[in-house]
Amino acid sequence: MERIRALIMLPRAPLACLLLLLLSGVLGGLVLSICPSVCSCSRGHRVVDCSSRHLSQLPPGLQHNIRFLNLSHNSLCGLDGQLSHYAHLRTLDLSYNLLGRFPSGLPRALWDIRAAGNQLRALDKNDTAYHWNLQVLDLSANELERVVFINNTLPSLHALNLSHNRFWTVPTNMPHNLEMVDLSHNYLVQILLGSLNRLPRLRRFYLHANRFSWVPEGVFDRLEGLEFLTLGDNPWACEEEENITKLLLWAEHTRAAVLGCPCYTKPTCGQSHLATPGGEWHFASYTEPPLMPESWAVGASHRLGLQSSLLGTWLSLCCWSLGRMETGVQPTARGTRTGLCSPPPPRTASPHAQAQWGTRAPPPRSPTQEARGAEATDSTHRSFIL
């Protein structure tokens, strides 16, 4: 009788184990595939969009293996150490929050960091010291006056966007493998001689809408890979022939395409290596984003809309180059955002600016720059994201 019972119970044990394994697998999948209630998720909950949710802190319930996290357009004040355990995170968007400093402890596996439109005032050497895999860094539309990079760090960084900030000097010691640098719409008045000598792969350099009156002779000579440079919307000292003539000669004979030739000579110059007609740059070329990271996928229709916005920006810049613009319009202050964090202090001239301009107010920006304003932030910088 006992043998019969044993034979009856024998198949039940494997069956029970099988059911237990199936049940644990289903429940385990539910546990691992968590999406915060305030966010939307896709691709197995590894792509998480928490943008424009009025968040003041990191939402709970993010699964450990997320690869894409969008926290833009919220009211986040600080995220120090809160994202360090997301070791698989590749793309992080913190744009348009209330961050007063660059978050510490970000995952070292990140490829792409977007922190535009915050209240960052400085980038210290330790903020990016261990981001060996970082390819794209967007810090546009902040309050940055200073960035510090350590030698031989950020070896994978290809694109750096520092536009719409408060720089007076082009940052030195920039990562050596950069292919695109955007420093447009700042207060730049000088480039230190030799500060660009270690950027052999730099292809696109955006310096328009600044306050350059002259640059040192030979400052661009070591940029061997330069293909595209913007110099328009700067108050060049055209009456100082000794300095400006050297820059004009370089702009005419460089292999790069220069948009916005100094002293309103013509809209574009350069490309001396093009010997056949039709090889020059056309406006359609200017509609291309500064850099298109392969890791950032976008829809074709959205990309077309952004290219149209860029076309308007470049066309306005080229039209500006055709004639001298009147000055005298003071720049409007950036709108103050409300939130849990205090707004940034009023803008004051840096010590270098005071030394440069003395007690006089810096020269106003041109009406072209004022007309672009917020539109440039939304179009040009979103083009960087694409």
Tab-separated table of C-alpha atoms in Angstrom:
chain	number	residue	atom	x	y	z
A	1	MET	CA	0.000	0.000	0.000
A	2	GLU	CA	2.821	2.365	0.868
A	3	ARG	CA	4.514	1.576	-2.432
A	4	ILE	CA	1.356	2.583	-4.264
A	5	ARG	CA	1.214	5.872	-2.349
A	6	ALA	CA	4.839	6.523	-3.190
A	7	LEU	CA	4.177	5.948	-6.857
A	8	ILE	CA	1.199	8.311	-6.757
A	9	MET	CA	3.123	11.068	-4.938
A	10	LEU	CA	6.247	10.774	-7.102
A	11	PRO	CA	5.034	12.797	-10.129
A	12	ARG	CA	3.494	15.443	-7.913
A	13	ALA	CA	6.826	16.659	-6.555
A	14	PRO	CA	8.305	17.697	-9.923
A	15	LEU	CA	4.956	19.155	-10.931
A	16	ALA	CA	4.812	21.251	-7.778
A	17	CYS	CA	8.365	22.432	-8.296
A	18	LEU	CA	7.573	23.339	-11.890
A	19	LEU	CA	4.523	25.346	-10.846
A	20	LEU	CA	6.564	27.069	-8.149
A	21	LEU	CA	9.243	28.014	-10.652
A	22	LEU	CA	6.690	29.396	-13.099
A	23	LEU	CA	4.974	31.381	-10.359
A	24	SER	CA	8.257	32.834	-9.099
A	25	GLY	CA	9.243	33.735	-12.655
A	26	VAL	CA	6.017	35.642	-13.267
A	27	LEU	CA	6.158	37.437	-9.941
A	28	GLY	CA	9.858	38.097	-10.374
A	29	GLY	CA	9.182	39.682	-13.739
A	30	LEU	CA	6.551	41.916	-12.188
A	31	VAL	CA	8.907	42.945	-9.423
A	32	LEU	CA	11.793	43.710	-11.793
A	33	SER	CA	9.656	45.566	-14.343
A	34	ILE	CA	8.557	48.451	-12.160
A	35	CYS	CA	7.605	51.790	-13.652
A	36	PRO	CA	6.984	54.758	-11.318
A	37	SER	CA	3.346	55.820	-11.395
A	38	VAL	CA	4.234	59.397	-12.393
A	39	CYS	CA	6.413	58.316	-15.333
A	40	SER	CA	5.942	56.506	-18.605
A	41	CYS	CA	8.133	53.552	-19.534
A	42	SER	CA	8.934	51.510	-22.605
A	43	ARG	CA	11.337	48.841	-23.849
A	44	GLY	CA	10.911	46.610	-20.849
A	45	HIS	CA	10.716	49.598	-18.505
A	46	ARG	CA	14.357	50.416	-19.213
A	47	VAL	CA	13.481	53.674	-21.003
A	48	VAL	CA	11.834	55.984	-18.470
A	49	ASP	CA	10.304	59.401	-19.183
A	50	CYS	CA	9.546	61.480	-16.085
A	51	SER	CA	9.676	64.882	-17.797
A	52	SER	CA	7.246	67.717	-16.962
A	53	ARG	CA	5.792	65.948	-13.914
A	54	HIS	CA	6.341	68.752	-11.351
A	55	LEU	CA	8.831	66.552	-9.513
A	56	SER	CA	10.905	67.958	-6.657
A	57	GLN	CA	12.682	64.668	-5.933
A	58	LEU	CA	13.637	61.471	-7.698
A	59	PRO	CA	10.522	59.310	-8.169
A	60	PRO	CA	10.587	56.001	-6.277
A	61	GLY	CA	10.286	52.655	-7.999
A	62	LEU	CA	12.892	52.971	-10.740
A	63	GLN	CA	14.241	49.551	-11.628
A	64	HIS	CA	17.958	49.051	-11.261
A	65	ASN	CA	18.753	48.329	-14.929
A	66	ILE	CA	17.268	51.414	-16.636
A	67	ARG	CA	19.260	52.754	-19.594
A	68	PHE	CA	17.469	56.033	-20.397
A	69	LEU	CA	16.075	58.482	-17.825
A	70	ASN	CA	14.426	61.789	-18.705
A	71	LEU	CA	13.892	64.085	-15.699
A	72	SER	CA	13.759	67.346	-17.644
A	73	HIS	CA	11.349	70.226	-17.007
A	74	ASN	CA	10.796	69.552	-13.329
A	75	SER	CA	11.767	71.285	-10.065
A	76	LEU	CA	14.677	69.140	-8.952
A	77	CYS	CA	17.134	70.975	-6.704
A	78	GLY	CA	19.775	68.322	-6.129
A	79	LEU	CA	20.473	64.679	-6.916
A	80	ASP	CA	23.830	64.117	-5.222
A	81	GLY	CA	24.471	60.388	-4.866
A	82	GLN	CA	20.903	59.391	-5.730
A	83	LEU	CA	21.683	57.888	-9.133
A	84	SER	CA	24.999	56.171	-8.428
A	85	HIS	CA	23.564	52.627	-8.206
A	86	TYR	CA	21.966	52.739	-11.685
A	87	ALA	CA	25.026	51.175	-13.246
A	88	HIS	CA	23.372	50.497	-16.630
A	89	LEU	CA	22.215	54.097	-17.205
A	90	ARG	CA	23.467	55.475	-20.519
A	91	THR	CA	21.436	58.660	-21.125
A	92	LEU	CA	20.404	61.127	-18.422
A	93	ASP	CA	18.418	64.302	-19.116
A	94	LEU	CA	18.256	66.812	-16.251
A	95	SER	CA	17.524	69.854	-18.408
A	96	TYR	CA	15.397	72.716	-17.138
A	97	ASN	CA	15.332	72.002	-13.442
A	98	LEU	CA	16.629	74.035	-10.501
A	99	LEU	CA	20.024	72.444	-10.046
A	100	GLY	CA	22.528	74.779	-8.430
A	101	ARG	CA	25.471	72.434	-8.869
A	102	PHE	CA	26.424	69.500	-11.057
A	103	PRO	CA	25.164	66.305	-9.349
A	104	SER	CA	27.854	64.180	-7.750
A	105	GLY	CA	27.978	60.416	-7.856
A	106	LEU	CA	26.496	59.980	-11.323
A	107	PRO	CA	26.961	56.529	-12.892
A	108	ARG	CA	30.293	56.166	-14.660
A	109	ALA	CA	28.643	54.211	-17.487
A	110	LEU	CA	26.835	57.312	-18.781
A	111	TRP	CA	27.271	58.206	-22.442
A	112	ASP	CA	25.080	61.296	-22.550
A	113	ILE	CA	24.357	63.942	-19.897
A	114	ARG	CA	21.966	66.848	-20.537
A	115	ALA	CA	21.794	69.557	-17.876
A	116	ALA	CA	20.764	72.625	-19.894
A	117	GLY	CA	18.603	75.356	-18.436
A	118	ASN	CA	19.554	75.014	-14.776
A	119	GLN	CA	21.368	77.327	-12.340
A	120	LEU	CA	24.862	75.840	-12.556
A	121	ARG	CA	27.567	78.412	-11.886
A	122	ALA	CA	30.719	76.269	-12.077
A	123	LEU	CA	31.933	72.856	-13.179
A	124	ASP	CA	34.724	71.556	-10.949
A	125	LYS	CA	37.365	69.029	-11.909
A	126	ASN	CA	35.872	66.273	-9.761
A	127	ASP	CA	32.445	66.612	-11.385
A	128	THR	CA	33.607	64.835	-14.536
A	129	ALA	CA	36.866	63.199	-13.456
A	130	TYR	CA	35.662	59.591	-13.721
A	131	HIS	CA	33.270	59.747	-16.657
A	132	TRP	CA	35.468	57.819	-19.078
A	133	ASN	CA	32.514	56.746	-21.248
A	134	LEU	CA	30.826	60.150	-21.571
A	135	GLN	CA	30.347	61.189	-25.198
A	136	VAL	CA	27.957	64.162	-25.015
A	137	LEU	CA	27.767	66.877	-22.338
A	138	ASP	CA	25.196	69.673	-22.654
A	139	LEU	CA	25.460	72.458	-20.058
A	140	SER	CA	23.916	75.231	-22.153
A	141	ALA	CA	21.652	77.971	-20.779
A	142	ASN	CA	23.113	77.968	-17.267
A	143	GLU	CA	25.057	80.580	-15.256
A	144	LEU	CA	28.483	79.047	-15.856
A	145	GLU	CA	31.518	81.308	-15.589
A	146	ARG	CA	34.149	78.631	-15.023
A	147	VAL	CA	34.753	74.997	-15.996
A	148	VAL	CA	37.773	72.961	-14.943
A	149	PHE	CA	38.884	69.812	-16.728
A	150	ILE	CA	41.712	67.499	-15.674
A	151	ASN	CA	44.300	66.344	-18.188
A	152	ASN	CA	43.484	63.065	-19.919
A	153	THR	CA	39.958	62.873	-18.515
A	154	LEU	CA	36.777	62.520	-20.572
A	155	PRO	CA	38.625	60.638	-23.328
A	156	SER	CA	35.376	59.693	-25.092
A	157	LEU	CA	33.770	63.148	-25.039
A	158	HIS	CA	32.926	64.252	-28.592
A	159	ALA	CA	30.398	67.055	-28.077
A	160	LEU	CA	30.454	69.870	-25.507
A	161	ASN	CA	27.734	72.516	-25.399
A	162	LEU	CA	28.498	75.551	-23.218
A	163	SER	CA	26.408	78.091	-25.108
A	164	HIS	CA	24.188	80.693	-23.428
A	165	ASN	CA	26.333	80.979	-20.315
A	166	ARG	CA	28.556	83.685	-18.796
A	167	PHE	CA	32.064	82.852	-20.010
A	168	TRP	CA	34.500	85.691	-20.687
A	169	THR	CA	37.416	83.478	-21.738
A	170	VAL	CA	37.356	80.328	-23.846
A	171	PRO	CA	37.880	77.437	-21.391
A	172	THR	CA	41.342	75.911	-21.373
A	173	ASN	CA	42.382	72.282	-21.095
A	174	MET	CA	39.297	71.020	-22.889
A	175	PRO	CA	39.162	67.242	-23.551
A	176	HIS	CA	41.401	66.350	-26.489
A	177	ASN	CA	38.994	64.215	-28.525
A	178	LEU	CA	36.256	66.818	-28.861
A	179	GLU	CA	34.691	67.109	-32.301
A	180	MET	CA	32.116	69.822	-31.550
A	181	VAL	CA	32.266	72.750	-29.114
A	182	ASP	CA	29.491	75.330	-28.853
A	183	LEU	CA	30.447	78.535	-27.000
A	184	SER	CA	28.007	80.824	-28.757
A	185	HIS	CA	25.900	83.389	-26.898
A	186	ASN	CA	28.366	84.050	-24.104
A	187	TYR	CA	30.425	87.142	-23.170
A	188	LEU	CA	33.708	85.904	-24.637
A	189	VAL	CA	36.353	88.575	-25.174
A	190	GLN	CA	39.530	86.504	-25.459
A	191	ILE	CA	41.086	83.191	-26.415
A	192	LEU	CA	44.334	82.465	-24.630
A	193	LEU	CA	47.098	81.691	-27.112
A	194	GLY	CA	47.793	77.962	-27.106
A	195	SER	CA	44.538	77.000	-25.392
A	196	LEU	CA	43.255	75.351	-28.603
A	197	ASN	CA	46.477	73.583	-29.556
A	198	ARG	CA	45.461	70.181	-28.196
A	199	LEU	CA	42.193	69.784	-30.060
A	200	PRO	CA	43.255	68.069	-33.303
A	201	ARG	CA	39.856	66.430	-33.879
A	202	LEU	CA	37.717	69.525	-33.416
A	203	ARG	CA	35.513	69.824	-36.510
A	204	ARG	CA	32.803	72.306	-35.529
A	205	PHE	CA	33.462	75.375	-33.393
A	206	TYR	CA	30.651	77.839	-32.601
A	207	LEU	CA	31.816	81.288	-31.407
A	208	HIS	CA	29.075	83.564	-32.771
A	209	ALA	CA	27.116	86.041	-30.629
A	210	ASN	CA	29.951	86.921	-28.252
A	211	ARG	CA	32.049	90.063	-27.593
A	212	PHE	CA	35.246	89.377	-29.479
A	213	SER	CA	36.957	92.449	-30.864
A	214	TRP	CA	40.117	90.569	-31.885
A	215	VAL	CA	41.854	87.219	-31.346
A	216	PRO	CA	45.600	86.442	-31.106
A	217	GLU	CA	47.400	85.686	-34.344
A	218	GLY	CA	47.591	81.970	-35.051
A	219	VAL	CA	45.095	80.981	-32.375
A	220	PHE	CA	43.224	78.694	-34.807
A	221	ASP	CA	46.266	77.365	-36.668
A	222	ARG	CA	46.560	74.102	-34.728
A	223	LEU	CA	42.943	73.097	-35.330
A	224	GLU	CA	43.896	70.703	-38.107
A	225	GLY	CA	40.514	69.004	-38.350
A	226	LEU	CA	38.400	72.173	-38.328
A	227	GLU	CA	35.598	72.086	-40.901
A	228	PHE	CA	33.138	74.708	-39.668
A	229	LEU	CA	33.563	77.897	-37.605
A	230	THR	CA	31.068	80.642	-36.733
A	231	LEU	CA	32.351	84.160	-35.979
A	232	GLY	CA	29.323	86.343	-36.708
A	233	ASP	CA	27.608	88.727	-34.301
A	234	ASN	CA	30.832	89.864	-32.619
A	235	PRO	CA	31.981	93.527	-32.273
A	236	TRP	CA	35.212	93.135	-34.239
A	237	ALA	CA	37.586	96.106	-34.011
A	238	CYS	CA	37.734	96.601	-37.769
A	239	GLU	CA	39.509	99.954	-37.423
A	240	GLU	CA	42.568	98.212	-35.924
A	241	GLU	CA	43.928	97.067	-39.243
A	242	GLU	CA	47.079	95.398	-37.948
A	243	ASN	CA	45.153	92.894	-35.820
A	244	ILE	CA	42.042	92.404	-37.901
A	245	THR	CA	43.876	92.016	-41.225
A	246	LYS	CA	45.652	88.903	-39.980
A	247	LEU	CA	42.344	87.367	-38.907
A	248	LEU	CA	40.733	88.217	-42.248
A	249	LEU	CA	43.631	86.641	-44.152
A	250	TRP	CA	43.336	83.474	-42.081
A	251	ALA	CA	39.553	83.366	-42.603
A	252	GLU	CA	40.012	83.668	-46.366
A	253	HIS	CA	42.670	80.976	-46.684
A	254	THR	CA	41.546	78.394	-44.145
A	255	ARG	CA	40.220	75.034	-45.300
A	256	ALA	CA	37.286	75.391	-42.893
A	257	ALA	CA	33.992	77.055	-43.757
A	258	VAL	CA	33.686	80.289	-41.762
A	259	LEU	CA	30.152	81.572	-41.249
A	260	GLY	CA	29.979	85.276	-40.446
A	261	CYS	CA	33.288	86.668	-41.676
A	262	PRO	CA	34.676	89.420	-39.419
A	263	CYS	CA	33.979	93.046	-40.338
A	264	TYR	CA	30.986	92.187	-42.504
A	265	THR	CA	33.126	91.367	-45.525
A	266	LYS	CA	30.754	88.601	-46.660
A	267	PRO	CA	28.499	85.972	-45.103
A	268	THR	CA	30.896	83.061	-45.556
A	269	CYS	CA	34.585	82.679	-46.268
A	270	GLY	CA	37.297	80.066	-46.113
A	271	GLN	CA	37.303	76.668	-47.850
A	272	SER	CA	40.401	77.542	-49.841
A	273	HIS	CA	40.897	73.877	-50.797
A	274	LEU	CA	37.749	73.877	-52.953
A	275	ALA	CA	38.959	74.501	-56.480
A	276	THR	CA	35.778	73.582	-58.339
A	277	PRO	CA	32.532	75.561	-58.335
A	278	GLY	CA	29.680	74.091	-56.360
A	279	GLY	CA	31.863	72.725	-53.598
A	280	GLU	CA	31.142	75.548	-51.175
A	281	TRP	CA	28.780	75.226	-48.223
A	282	HIS	CA	25.116	75.891	-48.824
A	283	PHE	CA	22.462	76.975	-46.379
A	284	ALA	CA	21.138	73.409	-46.327
A	285	SER	CA	24.408	72.353	-44.763
A	286	TYR	CA	23.887	74.745	-41.881
A	287	THR	CA	20.658	73.030	-40.937
A	288	GLU	CA	22.553	69.987	-39.757
A	289	PRO	CA	22.774	69.643	-35.956
A	290	PRO	CA	26.278	70.230	-34.550
A	291	LEU	CA	26.625	66.543	-33.700
A	292	MET	CA	24.270	63.598	-33.986
A	293	PRO	CA	25.010	61.040	-31.270
A	294	GLU	CA	24.031	57.593	-32.470
A	295	SER	CA	22.749	56.745	-29.013
A	296	TRP	CA	19.976	59.357	-29.263
A	297	ALA	CA	17.204	58.150	-31.544
A	298	VAL	CA	14.568	60.628	-32.741
A	299	GLY	CA	11.619	60.578	-35.093
A	300	ALA	CA	12.076	61.828	-38.628
A	301	SER	CA	9.300	64.372	-38.382
A	302	HIS	CA	10.634	65.853	-35.158
A	303	ARG	CA	14.125	66.083	-36.662
A	304	LEU	CA	12.742	67.856	-39.723
A	305	GLY	CA	11.061	70.459	-37.533
A	306	LEU	CA	14.277	71.146	-35.652
A	307	GLN	CA	16.223	71.451	-38.888
A	308	SER	CA	13.741	74.078	-40.022
A	309	SER	CA	14.345	75.992	-36.791
A	310	LEU	CA	18.083	75.802	-37.331
A	311	LEU	CA	17.684	77.023	-40.890
A	312	GLY	CA	15.957	80.142	-39.577
A	313	THR	CA	18.767	80.739	-37.097
A	314	TRP	CA	21.526	80.377	-39.682
A	315	LEU	CA	19.669	82.469	-42.240
A	316	SER	CA	19.244	85.299	-39.753
A	317	LEU	CA	22.942	85.113	-38.908
A	318	CYS	CA	23.927	85.213	-42.573
A	319	CYS	CA	21.594	88.122	-43.265
A	320	TRP	CA	23.135	89.936	-40.330
A	321	SER	CA	26.576	89.490	-41.882
A	322	LEU	CA	25.488	91.333	-45.013
A	323	GLY	CA	25.100	94.683	-43.302
A	324	ARG	CA	26.190	96.498	-40.166
A	325	MET	CA	23.683	96.185	-37.367
A	326	GLU	CA	22.899	99.000	-34.976
A	327	THR	CA	23.682	98.522	-31.309
A	328	GLY	CA	22.266	100.001	-28.146
A	329	VAL	CA	19.682	97.481	-26.982
A	330	GLN	CA	20.439	96.148	-23.553
A	331	PRO	CA	20.055	92.402	-23.115
A	332	THR	CA	16.977	91.261	-21.317
A	333	ALA	CA	17.422	89.215	-18.179
A	334	ARG	CA	16.509	85.576	-18.301
A	335	GLY	CA	13.133	84.898	-16.769
A	336	THR	CA	13.160	83.777	-13.150
A	337	ARG	CA	11.728	80.350	-12.620
A	338	THR	CA	9.756	79.556	-9.559
A	339	GLY	CA	10.215	76.420	-7.501
A	340	LEU	CA	11.466	75.047	-4.213
A	341	CYS	CA	14.984	76.350	-4.805
A	342	SER	CA	15.919	79.994	-4.489
A	343	PRO	CA	16.510	81.846	-7.772
A	344	PRO	CA	20.102	82.576	-8.812
A	345	PRO	CA	21.653	85.850	-7.636
A	346	PRO	CA	21.636	88.817	-10.032
A	347	ARG	CA	24.284	88.816	-12.725
A	348	THR	CA	27.406	90.798	-11.919
A	349	ALA	CA	30.559	91.192	-13.888
A	350	SER	CA	33.304	88.729	-13.017
A	351	PRO	CA	36.699	90.050	-11.820
A	352	HIS	CA	38.088	89.426	-15.303
A	353	ALA	CA	35.205	91.352	-16.826
A	354	GLN	CA	35.783	94.260	-14.476
A	355	ALA	CA	39.442	94.269	-15.421
A	356	GLN	CA	38.505	94.187	-19.091
A	357	TRP	CA	35.794	96.860	-19.039
A	358	GLY	CA	36.617	98.788	-15.864
A	359	THR	CA	33.651	100.657	-14.425
A	360	ARG	CA	31.932	100.833	-17.790
A	361	ALA	CA	29.108	98.505	-18.598
A	362	PRO	CA	30.025	95.823	-21.144
A	363	PRO	CA	28.930	96.636	-24.688
A	364	PRO	CA	25.356	95.598	-25.397
A	365	ARG	CA	24.530	92.658	-27.583
A	366	SER	CA	23.114	93.258	-31.009
A	367	PRO	CA	19.389	93.220	-31.821
A	368	THR	CA	19.939	89.988	-33.723
A	369	GLN	CA	20.941	88.223	-30.552
A	370	GLU	CA	18.054	89.724	-28.612
A	371	ALA	CA	15.584	88.700	-31.290
A	372	ARG	CA	16.756	85.114	-31.028
A	373	GLY	CA	16.564	85.007	-27.226
A	374	ALA	CA	14.591	82.086	-25.926
A	375	GLU	CA	13.963	80.782	-29.446
A	376	ALA	CA	17.665	80.147	-29.885
A	377	THR	CA	17.702	78.207	-26.639
A	378	ASP	CA	14.821	76.023	-27.768
A	379	SER	CA	15.970	75.464	-31.352
A	380	THR	CA	19.756	75.558	-31.375
A	381	HIS	CA	20.106	73.597	-28.163
A	382	ARG	CA	17.528	71.038	-29.012
A	383	SER	CA	19.445	70.550	-32.225
A	384	PHE	CA	22.454	69.719	-30.080
A	385	ILE	CA	20.366	67.092	-28.323
A	386	LEU	CA	19.560	65.556	-31.669
